[in-house]
Short mmCIF file of C-alpha atoms and ligand atoms in Angstrom, two decimals:
data_model
loop_
_atom_site.label_atom_id
_atom_site.label_comp_id
_atom_site.label_asym_id
_atom_site.label_seq_id
_atom_site.Cartn_x
_atom_site.Cartn_y
_atom_site.Cartn_z
CA MET E 1 17.57 -11.63 -0.85
CA TYR E 2 17.05 -8.04 -1.89
CA THR E 3 20.77 -7.57 -2.42
CA ARG E 4 20.70 -10.22 -5.09
CA LYS E 5 17.66 -8.65 -6.72
CA ASN E 6 19.41 -5.31 -6.80
CA LYS E 7 22.36 -6.83 -8.60
CA LYS E 8 20.07 -8.34 -11.20
CA VAL E 9 18.47 -4.96 -11.86
CA GLN E 10 21.95 -3.50 -12.14
CA SER E 11 22.99 -6.01 -14.78
CA ASP E 12 19.78 -5.46 -16.76
CA ILE E 13 20.37 -1.75 -16.70
CA GLN E 14 23.83 -2.32 -18.13
CA LYS E 15 22.14 -3.79 -21.20
CA ARG E 16 20.98 -0.27 -21.92
CA THR E 17 18.61 0.68 -24.72
CA GLU E 18 18.15 4.46 -24.80
CA LEU E 19 14.53 5.65 -24.83
CA ALA E 20 15.35 7.76 -27.90
CA GLU E 21 16.22 4.61 -29.88
CA LEU E 22 12.63 3.38 -29.64
CA GLY E 23 10.33 6.38 -29.68
CA GLU E 24 7.02 6.61 -27.84
CA PHE E 25 4.91 4.09 -29.74
CA ALA E 26 7.51 1.35 -29.87
CA LEU E 27 8.13 1.93 -26.17
CA ILE E 28 4.42 1.55 -25.35
CA ASP E 29 4.32 -1.66 -27.42
CA ARG E 30 7.37 -3.01 -25.69
CA LEU E 31 6.10 -2.20 -22.20
CA THR E 32 2.61 -3.56 -22.77
CA ARG E 33 3.20 -6.56 -25.05
CA LYS E 34 2.82 -9.04 -22.18
CA VAL E 35 -0.44 -7.55 -20.93
CA LYS E 36 -3.21 -10.16 -20.57
CA ILE E 37 -6.91 -9.42 -20.17
CA ARG E 38 -8.52 -11.56 -17.47
CA ASN E 39 -11.91 -9.95 -16.74
CA PRO E 40 -14.87 -10.46 -19.12
CA GLY E 41 -16.06 -6.94 -18.22
CA THR E 42 -12.99 -5.48 -19.94
CA LEU E 43 -14.38 -5.09 -23.47
CA LYS E 44 -11.38 -3.16 -24.83
CA GLY E 45 -7.96 -2.69 -23.25
CA ILE E 46 -4.86 -1.02 -24.64
CA GLY E 47 -4.86 0.07 -28.29
CA ASP E 48 -7.74 2.45 -28.86
CA ASP E 49 -8.50 6.00 -27.75
CA ALA E 50 -10.17 4.74 -24.58
CA ALA E 51 -10.62 1.46 -22.77
CA VAL E 52 -14.16 0.05 -22.69
CA ILE E 53 -15.52 -1.48 -19.51
CA GLU E 54 -18.91 -3.13 -19.03
CA VAL E 55 -20.60 -2.06 -15.79
CA LYS E 56 -24.06 -3.76 -15.67
CA ASP E 57 -25.97 -3.22 -12.43
CA LYS E 58 -22.93 -2.84 -10.16
CA ALA E 59 -21.28 0.32 -8.89
CA LEU E 60 -17.98 1.39 -10.43
CA LEU E 61 -15.29 2.43 -7.95
CA LEU E 62 -12.46 4.67 -9.13
CA SER E 63 -9.24 5.57 -7.34
CA THR E 64 -5.99 7.19 -8.40
CA ASP E 65 -2.52 7.87 -7.00
CA LEU E 66 0.43 9.95 -8.13
CA LEU E 67 3.98 8.97 -7.16
CA ILE E 68 6.99 11.26 -7.62
CA GLU E 69 10.60 10.14 -7.39
CA GLY E 70 12.33 11.70 -4.40
CA VAL E 71 8.99 12.45 -2.72
CA HIS E 72 7.21 9.09 -2.59
CA PHE E 73 9.96 6.66 -3.45
CA ASP E 74 13.73 6.42 -3.40
CA LEU E 75 15.27 4.29 -6.13
CA THR E 76 18.49 3.78 -4.15
CA TYR E 77 16.77 1.02 -2.21
CA MET E 78 13.52 0.48 -4.07
CA PRO E 79 14.05 -1.92 -6.98
CA LEU E 80 11.93 -0.82 -9.98
CA LYS E 81 10.02 -4.08 -10.09
CA HIS E 82 8.98 -3.65 -6.46
CA LEU E 83 8.03 -0.05 -7.16
CA GLY E 84 5.68 -1.10 -9.96
CA TYR E 85 4.16 -3.78 -7.76
CA LYS E 86 3.66 -1.41 -4.86
CA ALA E 87 2.26 1.41 -7.01
CA ALA E 88 -0.42 -0.99 -8.25
CA VAL E 89 -1.14 -2.66 -4.92
CA VAL E 90 -1.68 0.57 -2.95
CA ASN E 91 -4.46 1.41 -5.40
CA PHE E 92 -5.97 -2.07 -5.08
CA SER E 93 -5.95 -1.44 -1.34
CA ASP E 94 -8.13 1.65 -1.80
CA ILE E 95 -10.68 -0.45 -3.67
CA ALA E 96 -10.55 -3.14 -0.97
CA ALA E 97 -11.24 -0.40 1.60
CA MET E 98 -14.58 0.30 -0.12
CA ASN E 99 -15.37 -3.44 0.04
CA GLY E 100 -14.95 -3.74 -3.73
CA ILE E 101 -12.88 -5.90 -6.06
CA PRO E 102 -10.22 -4.20 -8.23
CA LYS E 103 -10.76 -4.89 -11.94
CA GLN E 104 -8.92 -2.55 -14.32
CA MET E 105 -5.94 -0.25 -14.08
CA THR E 106 -4.27 2.48 -16.14
CA VAL E 107 -0.64 3.48 -15.69
CA SER E 108 0.79 6.81 -16.77
CA ILE E 109 4.50 7.47 -16.59
CA ALA E 110 6.77 10.43 -17.16
CA VAL E 111 10.45 9.47 -17.48
CA SER E 112 13.73 11.25 -17.98
CA ASN E 113 16.40 9.87 -20.30
CA ARG E 114 18.28 8.65 -17.22
CA PHE E 115 16.07 5.56 -17.51
CA SER E 116 16.67 2.89 -20.11
CA VAL E 117 14.02 0.81 -21.86
CA GLU E 118 15.18 -2.17 -19.78
CA ALA E 119 14.68 -0.25 -16.53
CA LEU E 120 11.10 0.60 -17.54
CA GLU E 121 10.53 -3.04 -18.42
CA GLU E 122 11.49 -3.89 -14.83
CA LEU E 123 8.91 -1.38 -13.60
CA TYR E 124 6.27 -2.94 -15.85
CA GLY E 125 7.30 -6.39 -14.62
CA GLY E 126 6.06 -5.19 -11.22
CA PHE E 127 2.77 -3.85 -12.61
CA LEU E 128 2.18 -7.10 -14.48
CA LEU E 129 2.95 -9.26 -11.46
CA ALA E 130 0.45 -7.28 -9.38
CA CYS E 131 -2.14 -7.58 -12.18
CA GLU E 132 -1.62 -11.32 -12.33
CA LYS E 133 -1.87 -11.83 -8.59
CA TYR E 134 -4.98 -9.63 -8.15
CA LYS E 135 -6.58 -10.53 -11.52
CA VAL E 136 -6.62 -6.90 -12.64
CA ASP E 137 -6.46 -5.84 -16.31
CA LEU E 138 -3.98 -3.17 -17.40
CA VAL E 139 -6.15 -1.33 -19.93
CA GLY E 140 -4.24 1.81 -20.83
CA GLY E 141 -2.16 4.74 -19.77
CA ASP E 142 -0.04 7.54 -21.06
CA THR E 143 3.67 7.94 -21.68
CA SER E 144 5.54 11.20 -21.44
CA SER E 145 9.05 12.47 -20.88
CA SER E 146 10.10 14.38 -17.81
CA VAL E 147 13.00 16.77 -17.33
CA LYS E 148 14.10 14.99 -14.20
CA GLY E 149 13.20 11.74 -12.52
CA LEU E 150 10.28 9.36 -12.71
CA MET E 151 6.60 10.02 -12.09
CA ILE E 152 3.98 7.33 -11.98
CA SER E 153 0.24 7.73 -11.87
CA VAL E 154 -1.92 4.66 -11.39
CA THR E 155 -5.69 4.65 -11.64
CA VAL E 156 -7.73 1.62 -10.66
CA THR E 157 -11.36 0.73 -11.17
CA GLY E 158 -13.20 -1.62 -8.90
CA GLU E 159 -16.55 -3.31 -8.86
CA ALA E 160 -18.97 -3.46 -5.95
CA ASP E 161 -22.56 -4.26 -5.20
CA LYS E 162 -24.17 -0.95 -4.30
CA LYS E 163 -25.52 -2.46 -1.07
CA GLU E 164 -22.10 -3.74 -0.04
CA ILE E 165 -20.03 -0.57 -0.43
CA ILE E 166 -18.56 0.58 2.88
CA TYR E 167 -17.86 4.26 3.44
CA ARG E 168 -15.92 6.05 6.15
CA ASN E 169 -19.05 7.63 7.53
CA GLY E 170 -21.11 4.73 8.87
CA ALA E 171 -19.60 4.12 12.32
CA LYS E 172 -22.02 4.45 15.25
CA GLU E 173 -21.56 4.79 19.01
CA GLY E 174 -20.95 1.39 20.54
CA ASP E 175 -19.48 -0.12 17.34
CA LEU E 176 -16.30 -2.14 17.73
CA LEU E 177 -13.11 -0.92 16.08
CA CYS E 178 -11.22 -3.71 14.29
CA VAL E 179 -8.04 -4.04 12.27
CA THR E 180 -6.61 -6.80 10.05
CA GLY E 181 -3.04 -8.13 10.27
CA ASP E 182 -0.33 -6.34 12.21
CA LEU E 183 0.92 -2.78 12.12
CA GLY E 184 4.17 -0.84 12.15
CA ALA E 185 6.28 -3.29 10.13
CA ALA E 186 6.40 -1.24 6.92
CA TYR E 187 7.78 1.72 8.83
CA ILE E 188 10.47 -0.37 10.53
CA GLY E 189 11.33 -1.75 7.07
CA LEU E 190 11.87 1.80 5.86
CA LEU E 191 14.11 2.60 8.82
CA ILE E 192 16.26 -0.45 8.07
CA LEU E 193 16.58 0.56 4.41
CA GLU E 194 17.47 4.13 5.34
CA ARG E 195 20.05 2.91 7.84
CA GLU E 196 21.69 0.73 5.19
CA LYS E 197 21.61 3.61 2.71
CA GLU E 198 23.58 5.76 5.17
CA VAL E 199 26.13 2.98 5.66
CA TYR E 200 26.45 2.64 1.89
CA LYS E 201 26.87 6.39 1.38
CA GLU E 202 29.79 6.40 3.81
CA ASP E 203 31.43 3.35 2.32
CA PRO E 204 30.11 2.21 -1.09
CA GLY E 205 32.19 -0.97 -0.75
CA MET E 206 29.93 -2.17 2.09
CA GLN E 207 27.21 -4.66 1.24
CA PRO E 208 23.83 -3.88 2.84
CA GLU E 209 23.04 -6.13 5.80
CA LEU E 210 19.46 -7.15 5.18
CA THR E 211 19.26 -10.80 6.18
CA GLY E 212 16.93 -11.52 9.06
CA TYR E 213 14.78 -8.50 8.21
CA GLU E 214 12.75 -10.20 5.44
CA TYR E 215 9.34 -9.62 7.02
CA VAL E 216 9.68 -5.90 7.65
CA LEU E 217 11.41 -5.32 4.29
CA GLN E 218 8.68 -7.16 2.46
CA ARG E 219 6.06 -5.05 4.24
CA GLN E 220 7.83 -1.91 3.02
CA LEU E 221 8.96 -2.99 -0.44
CA LYS E 222 6.28 -5.46 -1.48
CA PRO E 223 3.06 -4.73 0.41
CA GLU E 224 -0.14 -6.63 -0.34
CA ALA E 225 -3.70 -5.31 -0.54
CA ARG E 226 -6.28 -7.01 1.69
CA THR E 227 -8.68 -7.84 -1.12
CA ASP E 228 -9.23 -11.18 0.68
CA VAL E 229 -11.11 -9.45 3.52
CA TYR E 230 -14.16 -8.99 1.27
CA ASN E 231 -14.79 -12.76 1.19
CA LEU E 232 -13.70 -13.25 4.77
CA LEU E 233 -16.32 -10.84 6.12
CA LYS E 234 -18.97 -12.05 3.71
CA GLY E 235 -18.35 -15.60 4.91
CA LEU E 236 -18.80 -14.47 8.50
CA GLY E 237 -22.02 -12.68 7.62
CA VAL E 238 -20.57 -9.40 8.90
CA GLN E 239 -21.11 -6.11 7.10
CA PRO E 240 -18.78 -3.46 8.58
CA THR E 241 -20.37 -0.09 9.29
CA SER E 242 -17.31 1.86 8.13
CA MET E 243 -13.94 1.00 6.60
CA ILE E 244 -10.64 2.60 5.51
CA ASP E 245 -7.21 1.27 4.55
CA ILE E 246 -4.15 2.08 6.62
CA SER E 247 -1.85 4.07 4.38
CA ASP E 248 -0.91 6.92 6.73
CA GLY E 249 -0.88 5.19 10.12
CA LEU E 250 -3.54 3.90 12.49
CA ALA E 251 -4.09 7.22 14.32
CA SER E 252 -4.78 9.22 11.20
CA GLU E 253 -7.15 6.57 9.78
CA ILE E 254 -9.11 6.29 13.03
CA LEU E 255 -9.52 10.05 13.06
CA HIS E 256 -10.82 9.93 9.47
CA ILE E 257 -13.50 7.43 10.50
CA CYS E 258 -14.40 9.46 13.61
CA LYS E 259 -14.64 12.68 11.62
CA GLY E 260 -16.55 11.06 8.75
CA SER E 261 -18.98 9.32 11.10
CA GLY E 262 -19.34 12.04 13.73
CA VAL E 263 -18.25 9.81 16.63
CA GLY E 264 -15.42 9.55 19.17
CA CYS E 265 -13.42 6.46 20.06
CA LYS E 266 -11.44 4.64 22.67
CA LEU E 267 -8.41 2.82 21.30
CA TYR E 268 -6.57 0.42 23.64
CA GLU E 269 -2.79 0.42 23.25
CA ASP E 270 -2.40 -3.15 24.49
CA LYS E 271 -4.81 -4.43 21.81
CA ILE E 272 -2.89 -2.98 18.84
CA PRO E 273 -1.38 -5.92 16.89
CA ILE E 274 2.38 -5.47 16.54
CA ASP E 275 4.73 -8.25 15.43
CA THR E 276 7.41 -9.27 17.95
CA GLN E 277 10.23 -8.47 15.53
CA VAL E 278 8.74 -5.00 14.99
CA ARG E 279 8.67 -4.46 18.76
CA ASN E 280 12.30 -5.50 19.10
CA LEU E 281 13.52 -3.43 16.15
CA ALA E 282 11.55 -0.39 17.32
CA MET E 283 13.36 -0.58 20.65
CA GLU E 284 16.67 -0.84 18.77
CA PHE E 285 15.77 2.38 16.93
CA LYS E 286 14.68 3.88 20.27
CA ILE E 287 11.06 4.36 19.23
CA VAL E 288 8.01 3.27 21.19
CA PRO E 289 6.57 0.37 19.12
CA THR E 290 3.03 1.78 19.44
CA VAL E 291 4.21 4.93 17.66
CA CYS E 292 5.23 2.82 14.63
CA ALA E 293 1.68 1.48 14.43
CA LEU E 294 -0.01 4.81 15.11
CA SER E 295 2.09 7.01 12.85
CA GLY E 296 4.26 4.80 10.65
CA GLY E 297 1.88 4.13 7.78
CA GLU E 298 2.08 2.03 4.61
CA ASP E 299 0.83 -1.13 6.30
CA TYR E 300 -2.15 -1.36 3.91
CA GLU E 301 -4.22 -3.31 6.40
CA LEU E 302 -7.94 -2.56 6.74
CA LEU E 303 -9.45 -0.68 9.67
CA PHE E 304 -13.19 -1.09 10.12
CA THR E 305 -16.06 -0.90 12.59
CA VAL E 306 -18.72 -3.55 13.23
CA ARG E 307 -21.88 -3.57 15.31
CA GLN E 308 -21.50 -4.90 18.85
CA GLN E 309 -23.76 -7.84 18.05
CA ASP E 310 -21.07 -9.14 15.65
CA VAL E 311 -18.47 -9.43 18.41
CA GLU E 312 -18.50 -13.22 18.55
CA LYS E 313 -18.24 -13.69 14.81
CA ILE E 314 -15.26 -11.31 14.65
CA SER E 315 -13.38 -12.31 17.78
CA SER E 316 -13.02 -15.91 16.60
CA VAL E 317 -11.11 -14.88 13.47
CA MET E 318 -7.33 -15.19 13.40
CA GLY E 319 -5.80 -12.11 11.87
CA ILE E 320 -8.49 -9.66 12.96
CA SER E 321 -8.00 -7.71 16.21
CA ILE E 322 -10.63 -5.75 18.09
CA ILE E 323 -8.70 -2.69 19.24
CA GLY E 324 -11.36 -0.39 20.67
CA HIS E 325 -14.87 0.97 20.33
CA MET E 326 -16.71 4.06 19.23
CA VAL E 327 -18.17 6.54 21.74
CA PRO E 328 -20.15 9.80 21.44
CA ALA E 329 -18.24 12.56 19.67
CA SER E 330 -18.34 14.63 22.86
CA GLU E 331 -16.01 12.10 24.56
CA GLY E 332 -13.31 12.75 21.94
CA GLN E 333 -10.79 10.38 20.37
CA LYS E 334 -8.71 8.71 23.07
CA LEU E 335 -5.85 6.29 23.34
CA ILE E 336 -5.91 4.23 26.54
CA THR E 337 -2.25 3.45 27.20
CA SER E 338 -1.07 0.10 28.57
CA ASP E 339 -0.56 1.70 31.98
CA GLY E 340 -4.13 3.01 32.04
CA HIS E 341 -3.69 6.67 31.06
CA GLU E 342 -6.11 8.26 28.65
CA ILE E 343 -4.53 10.56 26.08
CA ASP E 344 -5.77 12.37 22.98
CA LEU E 345 -5.22 10.48 19.77
CA THR E 346 -3.42 12.75 17.30
CA ALA E 347 -2.40 12.15 13.73
CA GLN E 348 1.29 12.88 13.76
CA GLY E 349 1.41 11.65 10.24
CA TRP E 350 4.31 10.48 8.23
CA ASP E 351 6.45 13.62 8.05
CA ALA E 352 6.23 14.51 11.71
CA MET E 353 7.34 10.98 12.55
CA ARG E 354 10.31 11.12 10.23
CA ASN E 355 11.41 14.45 11.63
CA ARG E 356 11.13 13.18 15.18
CA ILE E 357 13.53 10.39 14.43
CA ALA E 358 15.97 12.29 12.23
P1 LIG A 1 -3.35 8.80 -27.23
O1 LIG A 1 -2.60 9.53 -28.29
O2 LIG A 1 -4.80 8.56 -27.54
O3 LIG A 1 -3.08 9.31 -25.86
P2 LIG A 1 -1.29 6.85 -26.93
O4 LIG A 1 -0.51 6.73 -28.17
O5 LIG A 1 -0.73 7.66 -25.81
O6 LIG A 1 -2.75 7.32 -27.28
O7 LIG A 1 -1.59 5.41 -26.38
C1 LIG A 1 -1.94 4.34 -27.23
C2 LIG A 1 -2.51 3.23 -26.39
O8 LIG A 1 -1.55 2.76 -25.48
C3 LIG A 1 -3.72 3.65 -25.55
O9 LIG A 1 -4.58 2.54 -25.47
C4 LIG A 1 -3.11 3.96 -24.21
O10 LIG A 1 -4.06 3.79 -23.18
C5 LIG A 1 -1.97 2.95 -24.14
N1 LIG A 1 -0.83 3.42 -23.35
C6 LIG A 1 -0.08 4.53 -23.56
N2 LIG A 1 0.91 4.65 -22.64
C7 LIG A 1 0.79 3.58 -21.83
C8 LIG A 1 1.49 3.13 -20.67
N3 LIG A 1 2.53 3.80 -20.15
N4 LIG A 1 1.08 1.98 -20.08
C9 LIG A 1 0.02 1.32 -20.56
N5 LIG A 1 -0.66 1.66 -21.64
C10 LIG A 1 -0.31 2.80 -22.27
MG1 LIG A 2 -1.31 9.35 -24.86
#
């Protein structure tokens, strides 16, 4: 599936219009000509010195991300359209983690002349697809050249009722720790892509073997933001006490909530939701599956705490797992392993994990 996509990108890149042929303004026009405005609160989008957004009595959320080629993404296996989609979605996820709805977005890019106009159109195809799916308006940005490589900065606004915003600092002793979806798949997807890249480097004639891995590849290459959880929890009549999205791995995010809220926690290994395929592939890569969930990152699920009295409302929901509870800070942050041992929860983080495996 992704092999075919890659070939399509290749053939588009062959139809190569140099950036210098267009100049900055024509390039901006070309990249943004398909932009549609979908939110009535967007009073002015692209085309003036600033976008204009109506706020009324709500709170405005604002989040931004900077992505550098070679540091945050690798174009050998990341098609540009997927990159655009992901760059947008990870920002939408930050808004979802505040219990808000993403509304507007700006995109700034710095590109070297290695990229053609058509390649940048692929990237924008990804931004536009994400905007369409999440009903977000692309309202501006900036375009610059870079000496080497591609840099992308995405900023997203979101809207929230002041009363409904959920911070990282509201968890209390006794609250239940919950997570949406399943964890670890995005990291396994990355390992598969890196494995195929190595094979390709040794023998460029080899086709990557990606069939059968659709789920984990999609989790890595085309993640989704859990903006649906806002309505789900509202429908249940549950207001989480704290919330965060899982970009760096479960362990690190739990520690953020504990630190922000001044509490400890007990996390139960056997409650952590991990897909069967992720378990099997982790074993193949000789990694403990739990480690993928704890330290892998990029799953973009939501981690939140709820009051104990909400246990029945939450436990009946498919796709939400109760994985632990909060305790006094003096008891620390603990992982209770499947065989009953209690160990300190540490944020190994992304880099430590990669080094361990390399
Ligand atoms: P300025 O000189 O005020 O920075 P620009 O010429 O850079 O204006 O931009 C003109 C318009 O196009 C503005 O509305 C800006 O937000 C928008 N824009 C510029 N670059 C991009 C981009 N890469 N993606 C989306 N919109 C852009
Ligand atoms: Mg500008």
